[in-house]
Amino acid sequence: MPLSARIALGMLFLAAGLSGCDIFNNQPPPSTPATQPTSNSGSYTTLEQSVHEQINQYRQSQNLPPLTLNAEISKEAKAHSQAMANGTVAFSHDGFEGRVKEIGTSINYRSAAENVAYNQGYSDPVTQAVQGWIKSPGHLKNIQGDFNLTGIGVVQNAKGEYYLTQIFIKRG
């Protein structure tokens, strides 16, 4: 497929890119102290760090607090991106409730949301995805949402396609 066709296809997927998915679980506040958020930058790729930085820069520009990158949430985001990149699951939010349930085993949360993106053929796939999310009302709602934790997974497959997943969590 010619590069221009791949770029057009990538833009189609990014533009169509499924509106952000929300799930709310109004758990009561934990009776024991919640697990502290972790941010182990050594375990994140440069692309994942870039998503985190760009999203927080946007939130700061809107006078919103930054999101803390969390390893447990990122593990779920990465696994979903990997499954989409491998073709194990379609480019979608399929399995979101399961990812949130797994996150809930270690983090008490009140609400969760997810953004996914796909693109190919760009020199900066992260900026392409983040800008696409910002231009999409559903994705933007998640970016601007009342969340305090995030997890990010970015995977490139052998075809050069990038799959990005960002999960947003509001700690309970």
Short mmCIF file of C-alpha atoms in Angstrom, two decimals:
data_model
loop_
_atom_site.label_atom_id
_atom_site.label_comp_id
_atom_site.label_asym_id
_atom_site.label_seq_id
_atom_site.Cartn_x
_atom_site.Cartn_y
_atom_site.Cartn_z
CA MET A 1 0.00 0.00 0.00
CA PRO A 2 1.50 3.40 -0.92
CA LEU A 3 2.54 5.69 1.92
CA SER A 4 -0.16 8.25 1.08
CA ALA A 5 -2.83 5.55 1.30
CA ARG A 6 -1.45 4.32 4.64
CA ILE A 7 -1.47 7.88 5.98
CA ALA A 8 -5.03 8.40 4.77
CA LEU A 9 -6.08 5.09 6.31
CA GLY A 10 -4.33 6.02 9.56
CA MET A 11 -6.13 9.36 9.63
CA LEU A 12 -9.43 7.59 9.00
CA PHE A 13 -8.84 5.28 11.95
CA LEU A 14 -7.63 8.16 14.09
CA ALA A 15 -10.59 10.37 13.17
CA ALA A 16 -13.11 7.56 13.54
CA GLY A 17 -11.03 6.31 16.46
CA LEU A 18 -13.94 5.32 18.65
CA SER A 19 -15.15 7.89 21.08
CA GLY A 20 -13.72 7.65 24.56
CA CYS A 21 -15.21 4.96 26.73
CA ASP A 22 -16.33 5.69 30.30
CA ILE A 23 -17.24 3.37 33.12
CA PHE A 24 -18.11 4.52 36.60
CA ASN A 25 -17.76 2.36 39.66
CA ASN A 26 -18.84 4.32 42.69
CA GLN A 27 -17.01 2.23 45.23
CA PRO A 28 -17.12 3.49 48.80
CA PRO A 29 -13.91 5.12 50.00
CA PRO A 30 -11.41 2.48 51.14
CA SER A 31 -11.25 1.76 54.85
CA THR A 32 -7.52 1.18 54.56
CA PRO A 33 -5.01 3.55 52.99
CA ALA A 34 -5.01 3.28 49.21
CA THR A 35 -1.96 2.09 47.36
CA GLN A 36 0.25 5.05 46.55
CA PRO A 37 0.55 5.84 42.84
CA THR A 38 3.78 4.75 41.28
CA SER A 39 5.78 6.34 38.55
CA ASN A 40 8.70 4.23 37.51
CA SER A 41 9.91 6.10 34.46
CA GLY A 42 12.56 3.46 33.76
CA SER A 43 9.87 0.96 32.77
CA TYR A 44 8.18 3.21 30.20
CA THR A 45 9.20 3.68 26.58
CA THR A 46 10.07 7.10 25.21
CA LEU A 47 6.78 7.08 23.30
CA GLU A 48 4.75 6.32 26.43
CA GLN A 49 6.54 9.06 28.33
CA SER A 50 5.82 11.43 25.45
CA VAL A 51 2.07 10.67 25.61
CA HIS A 52 2.13 11.35 29.36
CA GLU A 53 4.01 14.63 28.90
CA GLN A 54 1.80 15.87 26.06
CA ILE A 55 -1.44 15.02 27.87
CA ASN A 56 -0.21 16.74 31.05
CA GLN A 57 0.94 19.78 29.05
CA TYR A 58 -2.55 20.03 27.57
CA ARG A 59 -4.18 19.60 31.00
CA GLN A 60 -1.90 22.30 32.42
CA SER A 61 -2.92 24.65 29.59
CA GLN A 62 -6.53 24.11 30.71
CA ASN A 63 -5.69 24.70 34.41
CA LEU A 64 -6.25 21.03 35.22
CA PRO A 65 -4.01 19.03 37.58
CA PRO A 66 -1.47 16.64 36.09
CA LEU A 67 -2.07 12.91 35.89
CA THR A 68 0.30 10.58 37.75
CA LEU A 69 1.63 7.75 35.59
CA ASN A 70 0.96 4.42 37.30
CA ALA A 71 2.71 1.13 36.52
CA GLU A 72 -0.30 -1.10 37.27
CA ILE A 73 -2.58 0.90 35.00
CA SER A 74 0.12 1.05 32.31
CA LYS A 75 0.45 -2.74 32.41
CA GLU A 76 -3.20 -3.05 31.37
CA ALA A 77 -2.89 -0.30 28.73
CA LYS A 78 0.23 -1.94 27.27
CA ALA A 79 -1.41 -5.37 27.14
CA HIS A 80 -4.39 -3.92 25.24
CA SER A 81 -2.13 -2.10 22.76
CA GLN A 82 -0.15 -5.31 22.26
CA ALA A 83 -3.32 -7.32 21.65
CA MET A 84 -4.53 -4.80 19.06
CA ALA A 85 -1.09 -4.69 17.40
CA ASN A 86 -1.00 -8.50 17.20
CA GLY A 87 -4.53 -8.64 15.82
CA THR A 88 -5.69 -10.67 18.83
CA VAL A 89 -8.43 -8.09 19.39
CA ALA A 90 -9.84 -5.53 16.99
CA PHE A 91 -8.92 -1.86 17.25
CA SER A 92 -11.53 -1.08 19.89
CA HIS A 93 -12.34 -0.73 23.57
CA ASP A 94 -13.24 -4.43 23.75
CA GLY A 95 -12.34 -5.77 27.18
CA PHE A 96 -12.27 -2.35 28.86
CA GLU A 97 -14.39 -3.51 31.79
CA GLY A 98 -11.98 -6.42 32.34
CA ARG A 99 -8.98 -4.09 32.31
CA VAL A 100 -10.63 -1.82 34.86
CA LYS A 101 -11.61 -4.81 37.01
CA GLU A 102 -7.97 -5.95 37.02
CA ILE A 103 -6.80 -2.43 37.92
CA GLY A 104 -9.38 -2.46 40.73
CA THR A 105 -7.61 -5.37 42.41
CA SER A 106 -4.75 -3.04 43.35
CA ILE A 107 -6.26 0.47 43.14
CA ASN A 108 -9.53 1.61 44.69
CA TYR A 109 -11.17 3.77 42.04
CA ARG A 110 -14.34 5.77 41.50
CA SER A 111 -14.29 6.12 37.72
CA ALA A 112 -12.31 5.12 34.67
CA ALA A 113 -12.07 6.00 31.00
CA GLU A 114 -9.97 4.94 28.03
CA ASN A 115 -8.67 6.43 24.79
CA VAL A 116 -7.21 4.32 21.99
CA ALA A 117 -5.51 5.38 18.78
CA TYR A 118 -3.93 3.77 15.75
CA ASN A 119 -1.67 5.33 13.17
CA GLN A 120 1.10 4.54 10.72
CA GLY A 121 3.50 6.48 8.54
CA TYR A 122 4.08 9.50 10.79
CA SER A 123 7.46 10.66 12.03
CA ASP A 124 5.85 11.46 15.41
CA PRO A 125 3.04 8.96 16.01
CA VAL A 126 2.46 10.17 19.58
CA THR A 127 1.80 13.80 18.65
CA GLN A 128 -0.46 12.61 15.82
CA ALA A 129 -2.50 10.49 18.25
CA VAL A 130 -2.65 13.08 21.04
CA GLN A 131 -3.71 15.84 18.64
CA GLY A 132 -6.36 13.52 17.21
CA TRP A 133 -7.69 12.85 20.71
CA ILE A 134 -7.77 16.56 21.52
CA LYS A 135 -9.79 17.25 18.34
CA SER A 136 -12.30 14.49 19.18
CA PRO A 137 -15.04 15.48 21.66
CA GLY A 138 -15.29 12.03 23.26
CA HIS A 139 -11.54 11.63 23.70
CA LEU A 140 -11.15 15.22 24.87
CA LYS A 141 -13.78 14.62 27.55
CA ASN A 142 -11.55 11.87 28.94
CA ILE A 143 -8.39 14.01 28.75
CA GLN A 144 -10.13 16.84 30.60
CA GLY A 145 -11.92 14.52 33.02
CA ASP A 146 -11.70 14.43 36.79
CA PHE A 147 -8.98 11.79 36.88
CA ASN A 148 -5.72 11.70 38.82
CA LEU A 149 -3.98 8.53 37.60
CA THR A 150 -3.17 7.26 34.14
CA GLY A 151 -1.59 4.32 32.41
CA ILE A 152 -0.21 4.33 28.89
CA GLY A 153 0.80 1.60 26.47
CA VAL A 154 2.28 2.17 23.01
CA VAL A 155 3.13 -0.77 20.75
CA GLN A 156 4.43 -0.87 17.19
CA ASN A 157 3.90 -4.07 15.22
CA ALA A 158 6.00 -5.54 12.40
CA LYS A 159 3.94 -3.60 9.80
CA GLY A 160 4.97 -0.30 11.41
CA GLU A 161 1.50 0.34 12.84
CA TYR A 162 1.33 2.08 16.23
CA TYR A 163 -1.39 1.23 18.72
CA LEU A 164 -1.83 3.52 21.70
CA THR A 165 -3.99 3.02 24.78
CA GLN A 166 -4.39 5.50 27.61
CA ILE A 167 -6.46 4.57 30.66
CA PHE A 168 -7.63 7.29 33.04
CA ILE A 169 -8.48 6.51 36.68
CA LYS A 170 -10.04 8.56 39.46
CA ARG A 171 -8.76 7.10 42.71
CA GLY A 172 -11.53 6.26 45.18
#
